mmCIF file of C-alpha atoms in Angstrom:
data_model
loop_
_atom_site.group_PDB
_atom_site.id
_atom_site.type_symbol
_atom_site.label_atom_id
_atom_site.label_comp_id
_atom_site.label_asym_id
_atom_site.label_seq_id
_atom_site.Cartn_x
_atom_site.Cartn_y
_atom_site.Cartn_z
ATOM 1 C CA MET G 1 -1.750 -30.122 10.010
ATOM 2 C CA LYS G 2 0.141 -27.784 7.510
ATOM 3 C CA ASN G 3 -3.187 -26.154 6.839
ATOM 4 C CA ARG G 4 -4.922 -25.381 10.311
ATOM 5 C CA ASN G 5 -1.483 -23.450 10.337
ATOM 6 C CA ASN G 6 -1.930 -21.323 7.541
ATOM 7 C CA THR G 7 -5.303 -20.912 8.732
ATOM 8 C CA LYS G 8 -3.976 -19.466 12.386
ATOM 9 C CA LYS G 9 -1.928 -17.156 10.827
ATOM 10 C CA ARG G 10 -3.778 -16.132 8.142
ATOM 11 C CA ASN G 11 -6.838 -15.080 11.291
ATOM 12 C CA ASN G 12 -3.527 -13.769 13.386
ATOM 13 C CA LEU G 13 -2.840 -11.275 9.756
ATOM 14 C CA ARG G 14 -7.093 -10.361 9.710
ATOM 15 C CA GLN G 15 -7.135 -9.822 13.190
ATOM 16 C CA ILE G 16 -3.691 -7.250 13.117
ATOM 17 C CA ILE G 17 -5.037 -5.839 10.005
ATOM 18 C CA ALA G 18 -8.652 -5.232 11.633
ATOM 19 C CA LEU G 19 -6.480 -3.423 14.605
ATOM 20 C CA VAL G 20 -4.593 -1.480 12.903
ATOM 21 C CA LYS G 21 -8.018 -0.386 10.897
ATOM 22 C CA LYS G 22 -9.536 0.250 14.133
ATOM 23 C CA ASP G 23 -6.680 2.798 15.399
ATOM 24 C CA LEU G 24 -6.523 4.610 12.582
ATOM 25 C CA TYR G 25 -10.351 5.107 12.540
ATOM 26 C CA THR G 26 -10.214 6.656 15.868
ATOM 27 C CA ILE G 27 -7.196 9.029 15.397
ATOM 28 C CA ARG G 28 -8.335 9.818 11.403
ATOM 29 C CA TRP G 29 -9.379 13.337 12.524
ATOM 30 C CA ALA G 30 -6.129 14.278 14.122
ATOM 31 C CA LEU G 31 -4.169 12.761 11.069
ATOM 32 C CA VAL G 32 -6.253 15.022 8.521
ATOM 33 C CA ALA G 33 -5.342 17.924 11.144
ATOM 34 C CA ILE G 34 -1.969 17.338 10.248
ATOM 35 C CA VAL G 35 -1.979 16.603 7.040
ATOM 36 C CA VAL G 36 -3.980 19.945 6.690
ATOM 37 C CA SER G 37 -1.926 22.313 8.844
ATOM 38 C CA GLY G 38 1.382 20.675 7.196
ATOM 39 C CA GLY G 39 0.266 21.388 4.015
ATOM 40 C CA ILE G 40 -1.012 24.747 4.989
ATOM 41 C CA MET G 41 2.683 25.730 6.900
ATOM 42 C CA GLN G 42 4.335 24.030 3.801
ATOM 43 C CA ALA G 43 2.450 26.721 1.351
ATOM 44 C CA VAL G 44 2.801 29.844 3.457
ATOM 45 C CA PHE G 45 6.326 29.241 5.565
ATOM 46 C CA GLY G 46 8.195 26.619 2.931
ATOM 47 C CA SER G 47 8.479 23.810 6.156
ATOM 48 C CA ILE G 48 5.709 21.928 7.333
ATOM 49 C CA CYS G 49 7.726 22.147 10.628
ATOM 50 C CA PRO G 50 6.009 24.139 13.128
ATOM 51 C CA MET G 51 9.205 25.457 14.775
ATOM 52 C CA ARG G 52 10.859 26.353 12.093
ATOM 53 C CA ALA G 53 7.807 27.991 10.403
ATOM 54 C CA ILE G 54 7.266 30.102 13.588
ATOM 55 C CA THR G 55 11.134 31.120 14.418
ATOM 56 C CA GLY G 56 13.263 30.166 11.460
ATOM 57 C CA LEU G 57 15.527 27.859 13.979
ATOM 58 C CA PRO G 58 15.691 23.776 13.439
ATOM 59 C CA CYS G 59 13.595 21.685 16.140
ATOM 60 C CA PRO G 60 14.990 19.050 17.672
ATOM 61 C CA GLY G 61 13.765 16.035 15.560
ATOM 62 C CA CYS G 62 15.191 18.670 12.440
ATOM 63 C CA GLY G 63 16.378 16.199 10.155
ATOM 64 C CA MET G 64 14.678 12.464 10.950
ATOM 65 C CA THR G 65 12.955 12.208 8.108
ATOM 66 C CA ARG G 66 16.050 12.704 6.075
ATOM 67 C CA ALA G 67 17.482 10.337 8.332
ATOM 68 C CA ALA G 68 15.272 7.303 7.901
ATOM 69 C CA ILE G 69 14.974 8.023 4.031
ATOM 70 C CA SER G 70 19.164 7.270 4.400
ATOM 71 C CA LEU G 71 18.362 4.603 6.591
ATOM 72 C CA LEU G 72 16.259 2.789 4.393
ATOM 73 C CA ARG G 73 18.713 3.120 2.029
ATOM 74 C CA GLY G 74 21.772 2.185 3.693
ATOM 75 C CA ARG G 75 23.788 5.724 3.621
ATOM 76 C CA TRP G 76 24.529 5.584 7.108
ATOM 77 C CA TYR G 77 27.214 8.409 7.234
ATOM 78 C CA LEU G 78 24.040 10.768 5.930
ATOM 79 C CA VAL G 79 21.966 9.123 8.994
ATOM 80 C CA VAL G 80 24.546 10.347 11.314
ATOM 81 C CA GLN G 81 24.734 13.987 9.411
ATOM 82 C CA TYR G 82 20.931 14.341 9.361
ATOM 83 C CA ASN G 83 19.905 13.084 12.919
ATOM 84 C CA VAL G 84 21.267 9.830 14.208
ATOM 85 C CA LEU G 85 18.562 9.271 16.542
ATOM 86 C CA VAL G 86 16.353 8.188 14.525
ATOM 87 C CA VAL G 87 17.367 5.010 14.908
ATOM 88 C CA PHE G 88 16.539 4.658 18.150
ATOM 89 C CA TRP G 89 13.122 6.601 17.470
ATOM 90 C CA ILE G 90 12.265 4.067 14.838
ATOM 91 C CA GLY G 91 13.474 0.899 16.758
ATOM 92 C CA PHE G 92 11.333 1.845 19.463
ATOM 93 C CA ILE G 93 8.206 2.823 17.534
ATOM 94 C CA LEU G 94 8.545 -0.551 15.877
ATOM 95 C CA TYR G 95 8.824 -2.168 19.445
ATOM 96 C CA LEU G 96 5.522 -0.629 20.417
ATOM 97 C CA LEU G 97 3.829 -1.419 17.158
ATOM 98 C CA TRP G 98 4.693 -5.125 17.948
ATOM 99 C CA MET G 99 3.632 -4.808 21.300
ATOM 100 C CA ARG G 100 0.487 -3.353 20.180
ATOM 101 C CA TYR G 101 -0.776 -5.187 16.976
ATOM 102 C CA VAL G 102 1.283 -8.690 17.649
ATOM 103 C CA ARG G 103 1.348 -9.222 21.143
ATOM 104 C CA LYS G 104 -1.913 -7.099 21.781
ATOM 105 C CA ASP G 105 -0.052 -6.652 24.902
ATOM 106 C CA VAL G 106 -2.137 -2.780 25.674
ATOM 107 C CA ARG G 107 0.032 -2.690 29.125
ATOM 108 C CA VAL G 108 3.421 -1.326 27.049
ATOM 109 C CA ARG G 109 5.079 1.226 29.643
ATOM 110 C CA TRP G 110 6.380 3.862 26.854
ATOM 111 C CA GLU G 111 6.512 6.870 28.991
ATOM 112 C CA ALA G 112 9.265 6.132 30.382
ATOM 113 C CA PRO G 113 11.184 5.687 27.412
ATOM 114 C CA THR G 114 9.360 8.063 25.445
ATOM 115 C CA ILE G 115 10.760 11.082 28.438
ATOM 116 C CA LEU G 116 14.290 9.584 27.429
ATOM 117 C CA LEU G 117 13.991 9.705 24.254
ATOM 118 C CA GLY G 118 12.942 13.001 24.054
ATOM 119 C CA LEU G 119 15.635 14.298 26.925
ATOM 120 C CA GLY G 120 17.949 12.647 24.179
ATOM 121 C CA THR G 121 16.767 13.898 21.247
ATOM 122 C CA ILE G 122 17.276 17.664 22.774
ATOM 123 C CA ALA G 123 20.501 17.085 24.266
ATOM 124 C CA TYR G 124 21.521 15.605 20.644
ATOM 125 C CA TYR G 125 19.678 18.729 18.983
ATOM 126 C CA VAL G 126 22.012 21.622 21.678
ATOM 127 C CA TYR G 127 25.053 19.776 20.720
ATOM 128 C CA ARG G 128 24.212 19.649 16.757
ATOM 129 C CA MET G 129 22.885 23.689 17.184
ATOM 130 C CA CYS G 130 26.611 24.761 18.943
ATOM 131 C CA LEU G 131 28.418 22.716 16.588
ATOM 132 C CA PHE G 132 26.825 22.961 13.053
ATOM 133 C CA PHE G 133 24.559 26.144 12.889
ATOM 134 C CA PRO G 134 23.718 27.572 10.644
ATOM 135 C CA GLY G 135 26.116 25.197 9.006
ATOM 136 C CA ILE G 136 24.875 21.899 6.874
ATOM 137 C CA GLU G 137 21.711 20.793 6.416
ATOM 138 C CA PRO G 138 19.416 20.347 8.416
ATOM 139 C CA ILE G 139 20.941 22.701 10.601
ATOM 140 C CA THR G 140 20.223 25.795 9.103
ATOM 141 C CA TYR G 141 17.933 29.400 9.573
ATOM 142 C CA HIS G 142 15.378 29.395 7.387
ATOM 143 C CA SER G 143 14.262 32.912 6.665
ATOM 144 C CA LYS G 144 10.971 33.030 5.317
ATOM 145 C CA ASN G 145 9.344 32.718 9.159
ATOM 146 C CA VAL G 146 6.369 34.172 11.144
ATOM 147 C CA VAL G 147 9.226 35.890 13.884
ATOM 148 C CA GLU G 148 10.669 37.627 10.698
ATOM 149 C CA TRP G 149 7.567 38.633 9.063
ATOM 150 C CA LEU G 150 6.322 40.217 12.132
ATOM 151 C CA LEU G 151 9.792 42.306 12.534
ATOM 152 C CA LYS G 152 9.187 43.820 8.879
ATOM 153 C CA LEU G 153 5.532 44.650 10.098
#
């Protein structure tokens, strides 16, 4: 009985890995484009964020990477400082991954939660810009941007 359960678990894991590989293969060129454009923007403008590279202003998602790292390290005060909505985005993404790869349910309704999270992110962005801009990182102005460059021409 134990062997049968172990074999079933291994087969499920193999199926999940095969599905992840298939999905990554499907979006491979998009991933390459994101990495290459991010590298170019970082080299030219000092930021991988398109909004910050063009306008110099932080984007609504600004600070999410730092917040996610702080979350993994258990530094909650930094999560709140950088972008507390990362907790909701990570939870939503984990839910989507669970439904896709473990439950294998492709009928997941992701549109409404994505719109709600997006609107919440924009509202939180406006709040942070009113309270903190141009103060603490990451809510600061980045002077090395396209608009500044164009204005100097």
